[in-house]
Coordinates of C-alpha atoms in Angstrom, one line a residue:
M1 CA 25.0 18.8 30.7
S2 CA 26.3 18.2 27.2
D3 CA 24.2 16.5 24.6
R4 CA 26.7 13.6 24.4
L5 CA 26.2 13.0 28.1
K6 CA 22.4 13.2 27.8
V7 CA 22.3 10.5 25.1
L8 CA 24.8 8.2 26.9
P9 CA 22.0 6.1 28.5
Q10 CA 20.7 5.3 25.0
Y11 CA 24.0 3.4 24.2
L12 CA 23.2 1.2 27.3
L13 CA 19.5 0.6 26.8
P14 CA 18.3 -2.6 25.1
K15 CA 16.7 -0.6 22.3
Q16 CA 15.8 -3.5 20.1
A17 CA 14.0 -5.3 22.9
L18 CA 12.2 -2.1 23.9
T19 CA 11.1 -1.6 20.3
V20 CA 9.7 -5.1 20.0
L21 CA 7.8 -4.7 23.3
A22 CA 6.4 -1.3 22.3
G23 CA 5.3 -2.7 18.9
T24 CA 3.5 -5.6 20.6
L25 CA 1.7 -3.4 23.1
A26 CA 0.8 -0.8 20.5
G27 CA -0.8 -3.4 18.3
A28 CA -2.7 -5.1 21.1
Q29 CA -6.5 -4.7 20.9
A30 CA -7.1 -4.3 24.6
G31 CA -10.5 -2.6 24.7
G32 CA -10.8 -0.1 27.5
L33 CA -7.1 -0.3 28.3
S34 CA -6.3 0.7 24.7
T35 CA -8.7 3.6 24.9
A36 CA -7.3 4.7 28.2
A37 CA -3.8 4.7 26.8
I38 CA -4.9 6.7 23.8
R39 CA -6.7 9.3 25.9
A40 CA -3.6 9.6 28.1
F41 CA -1.4 10.1 25.1
I42 CA -3.7 12.7 23.7
G43 CA -3.6 14.6 27.0
R44 CA 0.1 14.3 27.5
Y45 CA 1.1 15.5 24.0
G46 CA -1.8 17.8 23.1
V47 CA -2.9 15.9 20.0
N48 CA -5.5 17.8 18.0
M49 CA -8.2 15.2 17.4
A50 CA -10.4 17.8 15.6
E51 CA -8.2 17.2 12.6
A52 CA -8.7 13.4 12.6
E53 CA -11.1 11.6 10.3
Q54 CA -12.2 9.8 13.4
P55 CA -12.0 12.1 16.4
D56 CA -13.4 9.6 19.0
P57 CA -10.5 7.9 20.9
A58 CA -12.8 4.9 21.7
A59 CA -13.2 4.2 18.0
Y60 CA -9.6 2.9 17.6
A61 CA -9.1 -0.8 18.2
C62 CA -5.5 -0.4 19.2
F63 CA -2.9 2.3 19.8
N64 CA -1.3 1.7 16.4
D65 CA -4.7 2.5 14.7
F66 CA -4.8 5.8 16.6
F67 CA -1.2 6.7 15.9
T68 CA -1.5 6.2 12.1
R69 CA -4.9 7.9 12.0
A70 CA -6.1 9.5 8.8
L71 CA -7.0 13.2 8.7
R72 CA -10.4 14.5 7.8
A73 CA -10.9 15.7 4.2
G74 CA -9.6 19.2 3.7
A75 CA -7.4 19.3 6.8
R76 CA -4.2 19.6 4.7
P77 CA -4.9 21.6 1.5
L78 CA -2.1 21.2 -1.0
A79 CA -0.2 24.3 -2.0
D80 CA 0.4 25.4 -5.5
A81 CA 4.1 24.6 -5.5
D82 CA 6.6 22.4 -7.3
F83 CA 7.6 20.6 -4.1
L84 CA 5.3 20.0 -1.2
C85 CA 6.2 19.3 2.4
P86 CA 5.6 15.5 2.9
V87 CA 4.9 15.5 6.7
D88 CA 3.7 17.3 9.7
G89 CA 6.6 18.0 12.2
A90 CA 9.6 20.3 12.5
I91 CA 12.6 21.0 10.3
S92 CA 15.7 19.4 11.7
Q93 CA 18.1 20.6 9.0
F94 CA 18.0 21.4 5.3
G95 CA 20.2 22.8 2.6
P96 CA 23.0 21.8 0.2
I97 CA 24.9 18.5 0.3
T98 CA 28.6 19.2 0.4
R99 CA 30.0 16.7 -2.1
D100 CA 28.5 13.7 -0.3
R101 CA 28.2 15.1 3.2
I102 CA 24.9 15.9 4.8
F103 CA 24.8 18.3 7.8
Q104 CA 23.2 16.7 10.9
A105 CA 24.0 19.1 13.7
K106 CA 26.9 21.3 14.9
G107 CA 30.0 19.1 14.7
H108 CA 28.2 16.2 13.0
D109 CA 27.6 15.2 9.4
Y110 CA 27.3 11.9 7.5
S111 CA 27.5 10.6 3.9
T112 CA 24.8 10.0 1.4
H113 CA 26.6 6.7 0.6
A114 CA 26.0 5.5 4.2
L115 CA 22.5 6.8 4.3
V116 CA 21.3 4.9 1.3
G117 CA 22.8 1.6 2.5
G118 CA 26.2 1.6 0.8
D119 CA 25.1 2.0 -2.8
R120 CA 27.7 4.3 -4.4
D121 CA 25.9 4.5 -7.8
L122 CA 22.8 5.7 -6.1
A123 CA 24.6 8.1 -3.7
I124 CA 26.6 9.8 -6.5
Q125 CA 23.4 11.0 -8.1
F126 CA 23.0 13.4 -5.2
Q127 CA 26.5 14.7 -4.9
D128 CA 26.4 18.5 -4.3
G129 CA 22.6 18.2 -4.3
D130 CA 20.1 19.2 -1.6
F131 CA 18.6 17.5 1.4
A132 CA 15.9 18.1 4.1
T133 CA 15.7 16.3 7.4
L134 CA 12.2 16.5 8.9
Y135 CA 11.4 15.3 12.4
L136 CA 7.9 14.0 13.5
S137 CA 7.2 14.4 17.2
P138 CA 4.8 12.1 19.1
R139 CA 1.9 14.6 18.7
D140 CA 2.2 14.8 14.9
Y141 CA 0.3 13.2 12.1
H142 CA 2.4 10.2 11.1
R143 CA 1.6 9.5 7.5
I144 CA 4.1 10.5 4.8
H145 CA 3.1 12.0 1.5
M146 CA 4.8 12.6 -1.8
P147 CA 6.6 15.9 -2.3
C148 CA 6.1 15.6 -6.1
D149 CA 4.9 13.0 -8.6
G150 CA 7.1 9.9 -8.6
R151 CA 7.6 6.5 -10.1
L152 CA 9.0 4.1 -7.6
T153 CA 12.2 2.3 -8.9
R154 CA 13.7 0.7 -5.7
M155 CA 13.1 0.2 -2.0
I156 CA 16.0 -0.7 0.3
H157 CA 15.6 -1.8 4.0
V158 CA 18.8 -1.1 5.8
P159 CA 19.2 -2.6 9.3
G160 CA 20.7 -0.5 12.0
A161 CA 20.5 0.9 15.5
L162 CA 17.4 2.3 17.1
F163 CA 18.5 5.5 18.8
S164 CA 15.9 8.2 19.5
V165 CA 15.8 10.8 16.7
N166 CA 14.8 13.8 18.8
P167 CA 16.9 17.1 18.5
T168 CA 19.0 16.3 21.5
T169 CA 20.0 12.9 20.1
A170 CA 20.7 14.4 16.7
R171 CA 23.2 16.7 18.4
G172 CA 24.7 14.0 20.5
V173 CA 25.0 10.8 18.3
P174 CA 27.4 11.1 15.4
G175 CA 25.9 9.9 12.0
L176 CA 22.6 9.3 13.6
F177 CA 20.4 9.0 10.5
A178 CA 22.9 6.8 8.7
R179 CA 23.2 4.5 11.8
N180 CA 19.6 3.9 12.6
E181 CA 17.4 1.4 10.8
R182 CA 15.8 2.9 7.7
V183 CA 13.8 2.3 4.6
V184 CA 15.2 4.0 1.4
C185 CA 12.6 4.7 -1.3
V186 CA 14.0 5.8 -4.7
F187 CA 11.7 7.6 -7.1
E188 CA 12.0 9.1 -10.6
N189 CA 10.1 12.2 -11.7
D190 CA 9.8 13.1 -15.4
R191 CA 10.8 16.7 -14.8
F192 CA 13.2 16.6 -11.8
G193 CA 14.8 13.2 -12.2
P194 CA 15.6 11.0 -9.3
F195 CA 14.8 11.8 -5.7
V196 CA 14.8 9.8 -2.4
L197 CA 12.7 9.6 0.7
V198 CA 14.4 7.9 3.6
L199 CA 12.1 6.7 6.5
V200 CA 14.4 6.5 9.6
G201 CA 13.5 4.3 12.5
A202 CA 14.0 5.0 16.1
T203 CA 13.6 3.6 19.6
I204 CA 10.1 2.1 20.1
V205 CA 9.2 2.8 16.4
G206 CA 7.5 -0.6 16.0
S207 CA 7.5 -0.6 12.3
M208 CA 7.5 1.4 9.0
A209 CA 5.1 0.7 6.2
T210 CA 4.6 1.8 2.6
V211 CA 1.4 1.9 0.6
W212 CA 2.7 -0.4 -2.1
H213 CA 4.4 -3.0 0.2
G214 CA 2.6 -2.8 3.5
Q215 CA 4.7 -3.4 6.7
V216 CA 8.4 -3.4 5.8
N217 CA 9.7 -4.1 9.3
P218 CA 9.5 -6.4 11.2
P219 CA 10.9 -8.7 10.1
R220 CA 14.4 -7.5 10.9
P221 CA 16.8 -10.1 9.5
G222 CA 19.9 -8.1 10.1
T223 CA 20.9 -7.8 6.4
V224 CA 20.1 -5.3 3.7
R225 CA 16.9 -6.2 1.7
E226 CA 16.1 -4.7 -1.6
W227 CA 13.1 -4.6 -4.0
D228 CA 13.1 -3.4 -7.6
Y229 CA 10.0 -2.1 -9.4
A230 CA 9.2 -2.1 -13.1
P231 CA 8.3 1.1 -14.9
G232 CA 4.6 1.9 -14.2
Q233 CA 4.3 -0.7 -11.3
V234 CA 4.1 2.0 -8.6
E235 CA 3.3 5.6 -9.5
L236 CA 2.2 8.2 -7.0
L237 CA 1.0 11.7 -7.5
K238 CA 2.2 14.8 -5.6
G239 CA 0.5 14.9 -2.2
A240 CA -0.5 11.2 -2.2
E241 CA 0.3 9.0 0.8
M242 CA 3.4 6.9 0.4
G243 CA 4.0 5.5 3.9
R244 CA 3.6 5.8 7.6
F245 CA 5.4 5.4 10.9
L246 CA 4.1 3.3 13.8
L247 CA 5.4 5.6 16.7
G248 CA 7.1 8.5 15.0
S249 CA 10.5 9.3 13.6
T250 CA 12.3 11.2 10.8
V251 CA 12.2 11.6 7.0
V252 CA 15.3 12.6 5.0
L253 CA 14.8 13.8 1.5
L254 CA 17.5 13.9 -1.2
F255 CA 17.4 15.8 -4.5
P256 CA 20.1 16.1 -7.2
K257 CA 22.0 19.3 -7.7
G258 CA 20.1 22.2 -9.1
R259 CA 16.6 20.8 -8.7
I260 CA 15.0 22.5 -5.6
A261 CA 15.1 26.0 -4.1
F262 CA 13.7 25.7 -0.6
T263 CA 10.9 28.0 0.6
P264 CA 12.6 31.2 2.0
T265 CA 10.6 31.1 5.2
W266 CA 12.0 27.6 6.1
Q267 CA 14.5 27.5 9.0
P268 CA 15.9 24.8 11.3
G269 CA 13.5 24.1 14.2
G270 CA 10.5 25.6 12.3
A271 CA 7.1 23.9 12.4
I272 CA 5.9 22.4 9.1
R273 CA 2.6 20.9 7.9
M274 CA 2.1 18.3 5.2
G275 CA 0.9 19.9 1.9
E276 CA 2.5 23.4 2.4
A277 CA 5.1 24.6 -0.1
M278 CA 8.5 23.1 0.5
G279 CA 10.3 24.6 -2.5
R280 CA 10.2 25.6 -6.2
S281 CA 12.0 24.1 -9.2
R282 CA 15.4 25.6 -10.1
L283 CA 15.2 24.1 -13.6

């Protein structure tokens, strides 16, 4: 069966309603029922709780607390590298941006302009630059960290669809990452210039949150929302937490031309861990 046929049911499902329901259930403090759900999830997906700051499933008040769990100290040592991998997960795709086109999967690409919510002045800064699309599976650690030092300048919440973001859907839904709901975080680095982290929503992703704002969605008003930040208002160091997903998804990173040379061992489909080397500077 082709990937397009496999994803056809997603066009028909009430994805928004399912996401709202999943978010409500995941946030419910249901005592033993929450613990049972957490234990079942750990068993189903093989979650390594030995890495968690709190390894006891019964210690989490709700499923969301478990899903956004912190890691124990030292679980993710930071590499001596210019750019660090910001998440645990798998490499979906990475490489050069061709003019303003980002490669999604065979036969599919999308524009930086669409990804960042229609802001041409922002998108043009990454023309012929580099990108990385990183997928977080259900079993992964779901906090997102900084690839390098950064001063936050803008955050944009872009409404959109809520397709799954797994590899099959990436191959079957055109422009997936520029169609789904997303939070675009724009940073500036003294050495490397601007860079962007895009947190992409998905089916049953109840919400996305950042360390400076808290929960960004819901609400979902259906219009683009934007926040601007003064110099020095939000500054984060390389490796620091910047956000989290409630029920997994994808991060897309954008860098200007000539800034990053990705680690030679990286390849699409390869496993990644937060804090490992993602690349070196080309400056």
